[in-house]
Tab-separated table of C-alpha atoms in Angstrom:
chain	number	residue	atom	x	y	z
S	1	MET	CA	150.708	58.919	-18.874
S	2	MET	CA	148.652	60.190	-22.488
S	3	VAL	CA	145.182	57.946	-22.052
S	4	PRO	CA	144.154	60.150	-19.175
S	5	LEU	CA	144.732	62.600	-21.389
S	6	PHE	CA	142.849	61.687	-24.152
S	7	VAL	CA	140.106	59.400	-22.829
S	8	PRO	CA	136.272	60.811	-23.428
S	9	ASP	CA	134.931	62.220	-20.809
S	10	SER	CA	131.852	59.706	-21.043
S	11	ALA	CA	134.634	56.809	-20.077
S	12	LEU	CA	136.007	58.523	-16.773
S	13	ARG	CA	135.044	56.698	-14.388
S	14	TYR	CA	136.372	59.695	-11.199
S	15	ILE	CA	138.067	62.711	-11.913
S	16	ASN	CA	139.079	65.367	-9.239
S	17	VAL	CA	139.899	69.032	-9.722
S	18	PHE	CA	142.971	68.455	-10.084
S	19	GLY	CA	142.415	65.786	-12.728
S	20	GLU	CA	140.130	68.299	-14.500
S	21	GLU	CA	143.075	70.847	-14.224
S	22	LEU	CA	145.490	68.065	-15.825
S	23	ARG	CA	142.953	67.571	-18.591
S	24	ALA	CA	142.112	71.138	-19.582
S	25	ASN	CA	146.077	72.125	-19.770
S	26	ARG	CA	147.184	69.313	-21.383
S	27	HIS	CA	148.349	71.152	-24.522
S	28	LYS	CA	150.660	72.848	-22.037
S	29	LEU	CA	152.446	69.360	-21.689
S	30	LEU	CA	152.796	68.027	-25.281
S	31	SER	CA	155.494	68.808	-27.072
S	32	GLN	CA	157.595	67.810	-30.139
S	33	ARG	CA	159.382	65.498	-27.142
S	34	ALA	CA	156.785	63.063	-27.827
S	35	HIS	CA	158.352	61.898	-31.175
S	36	PRO	CA	161.344	59.793	-29.774
S	37	ARG	CA	159.152	58.361	-27.248
S	38	PHE	CA	156.430	56.871	-30.102
S	39	LYS	CA	159.216	55.987	-32.136
S	40	GLY	CA	161.240	53.877	-29.225
S	41	TYR	CA	158.476	52.052	-28.223
S	42	LEU	CA	157.154	51.312	-31.397
S	43	ASN	CA	160.937	49.639	-31.940
S	44	LYS	CA	160.220	47.536	-28.742
S	45	GLN	CA	156.824	46.396	-30.023
S	46	ARG	CA	158.600	45.286	-33.105
S	47	LEU	CA	160.970	43.358	-31.902
S	48	GLY	CA	158.757	41.493	-29.605
S	49	LEU	CA	157.424	41.010	-33.057
S	50	LEU	CA	160.168	39.622	-34.546
S	51	GLY	CA	160.463	37.439	-31.156
S	52	GLU	CA	163.676	39.363	-29.968
S	53	ARG	CA	161.682	39.943	-26.854
S	54	ASN	CA	160.128	36.652	-24.346
S	55	THR	CA	156.705	35.726	-24.536
S	56	PRO	CA	156.116	32.251	-23.628
S	57	ASN	CA	152.064	33.145	-22.742
S	58	ARG	CA	151.791	33.429	-26.585
S	59	ALA	CA	153.926	30.931	-27.832
S	60	ALA	CA	150.857	29.146	-29.768
S	61	LEU	CA	149.575	32.089	-30.998
S	62	ARG	CA	152.937	33.086	-32.310
S	63	GLU	CA	153.457	29.531	-33.835
S	64	LYS	CA	150.067	29.780	-35.352
S	65	VAL	CA	150.326	32.880	-37.563
S	66	GLY	CA	154.738	33.109	-37.797
S	67	TYR	CA	154.904	36.043	-35.647
S	68	ASP	CA	153.387	37.620	-32.085
S	69	PRO	CA	150.324	39.664	-33.107
S	70	LYS	CA	150.216	41.699	-29.936
S	71	TYR	CA	153.304	42.913	-30.884
S	72	ALA	CA	152.191	44.026	-34.216
S	73	MET	CA	148.754	45.268	-33.048
S	74	HIS	CA	150.354	47.628	-30.553
S	75	ALA	CA	153.398	49.010	-32.790
S	76	LEU	CA	150.723	49.860	-35.657
S	77	ARG	CA	148.885	51.514	-32.855
S	78	LEU	CA	151.688	53.719	-31.670
S	79	GLY	CA	152.367	54.787	-35.332
S	80	MET	CA	148.632	55.625	-35.534
S	81	GLN	CA	148.469	57.601	-32.875
S	82	GLY	CA	152.259	59.102	-32.288
S	83	CYS	CA	151.278	60.613	-36.191
S	84	GLU	CA	147.957	61.496	-34.495
S	85	LEU	CA	149.586	63.620	-31.774
S	86	LEU	CA	152.123	65.183	-33.645
S	87	GLU	CA	150.161	66.213	-36.902
S	88	ARG	CA	146.893	67.451	-34.525
S	89	GLY	CA	148.299	67.799	-31.149
S	90	THR	CA	145.400	65.207	-30.288
S	91	ILE	CA	145.321	60.947	-29.578
S	92	THR	CA	141.466	59.885	-30.900
S	93	ILE	CA	140.300	57.249	-27.826
S	94	PRO	CA	139.354	55.249	-28.611
S	95	LEU	CA	140.003	54.403	-32.193
S	96	ARG	CA	137.607	54.480	-34.229
S	97	GLY	CA	136.548	52.735	-38.029
S	98	LYS	CA	139.420	51.395	-40.088
S	99	GLN	CA	142.058	52.131	-37.845
S	100	LEU	CA	140.156	49.963	-34.997
S	101	LYS	CA	138.869	47.132	-37.275
S	102	PHE	CA	142.785	46.663	-38.905
S	103	LEU	CA	144.247	46.589	-35.641
S	104	ARG	CA	141.533	43.951	-34.475
S	105	GLU	CA	142.840	41.512	-37.304
S	106	VAL	CA	146.631	41.944	-36.345
S	107	ARG	CA	145.647	41.336	-32.936
S	108	SER	CA	143.907	38.117	-33.814
S	109	GLY	CA	146.122	37.405	-36.373
S	110	GLN	CA	143.715	37.036	-38.750
S	111	ARG	CA	141.945	38.685	-41.742
S	112	GLU	CA	138.248	39.483	-41.522
S	113	ASP	CA	138.555	36.802	-44.623
S	114	GLY	CA	140.060	34.524	-42.470
S	115	GLN	CA	143.446	34.562	-44.030
S	116	ILE	CA	146.406	35.345	-41.780
S	117	TRP	CA	148.210	38.778	-42.365
S	118	PRO	CA	151.742	37.993	-43.566
S	119	LEU	CA	154.775	39.378	-41.607
S	120	GLU	CA	155.927	40.757	-44.509
S	121	PHE	CA	152.648	43.080	-44.779
S	122	ILE	CA	152.938	43.715	-41.392
S	123	LEU	CA	156.573	45.381	-41.209
S	124	ARG	CA	156.080	47.551	-44.424
S	125	GLN	CA	153.335	48.302	-42.207
S	126	ILE	CA	155.252	49.243	-39.098
S	127	GLU	CA	158.299	50.813	-41.364
S	128	ARG	CA	155.262	53.169	-43.145
S	129	TYR	CA	154.688	54.496	-39.520
S	130	ASP	CA	158.094	54.655	-38.569
S	131	THR	CA	159.282	56.754	-41.352
S	132	LYS	CA	155.837	58.791	-40.703
S	133	LEU	CA	156.352	59.477	-37.431
S	134	ASP	CA	159.638	61.296	-38.701
S	135	LYS	CA	157.495	63.063	-41.222
S	136	SER	CA	154.625	63.955	-38.626
S	137	LEU	CA	157.850	65.637	-36.752
S	138	GLU	CA	159.086	68.034	-39.479
S	139	THR	CA	155.559	69.577	-40.148
S	140	SER	CA	154.526	69.473	-36.124
S	141	THR	CA	152.841	72.444	-35.068
S	142	LEU	CA	153.856	71.093	-31.421
S	143	PRO	CA	156.458	73.276	-29.180
S	144	GLU	CA	159.866	71.740	-29.058
S	145	GLU	CA	159.196	71.478	-25.658
S	146	PRO	CA	156.303	71.493	-22.834
S	147	ASP	CA	155.743	74.559	-21.034
S	148	TRP	CA	157.806	73.524	-17.929
S	149	GLY	CA	157.068	76.805	-15.700
S	150	TRP	CA	153.318	76.005	-15.813
S	151	ILE	CA	153.733	72.459	-15.719
S	152	ASN	CA	156.612	72.821	-12.425
S	153	ASN	CA	154.221	75.948	-10.799
S	154	TRP	CA	150.788	73.394	-11.365
S	155	LEU	CA	152.121	70.993	-9.813
S	156	ALA	CA	153.833	72.914	-6.651
S	157	ASP	CA	150.225	74.407	-6.829
S	158	VAL	CA	148.542	70.804	-6.597
S	159	HIS	CA	150.677	69.810	-3.624
S	160	LEU	CA	150.066	72.374	-1.198
S	161	ARG	CA	146.061	72.260	-2.254
S	162	HIS	CA	145.726	68.673	-1.773
S	163	TRP	CA	148.077	68.676	1.892
S	164	LYS	CA	146.253	71.919	2.736
S	165	GLU	CA	142.635	69.083	2.367
S	166	VAL	CA	144.481	66.280	4.241
């Protein structure tokens, strides 16, 4: 759900008036409720990284690297993006610079110098972001709850306007 809210306009292939309204009012959807969701997704990815989720199609890569790098990359990305959302009220999509380079290396299982990213290092980084998510929540200026009144009114209005057009 987050990507359509934050993807740059230049990356949109199609958007209608409802999508424009939603993107223009994304601040009404954001809240500190994002915190447990990002933590939950991060920890599910951590479980996959540790082999506690079945990923038969990546067995060879997992054997080569010693862990599943796709899960590692997603866990780290969720930590980065969750912290950014809680701290700044936005998510930079696509990721850029050092974060993007690091995540691409993690996803491939290898650093730029060809060495494999050690599992212990990856787990420390994931734990660092897991802890940082909690600290980001403590200082977040996002409201505790989204603007449910606006959301419910907008949804009802969209429904009515859509069916008038059909």
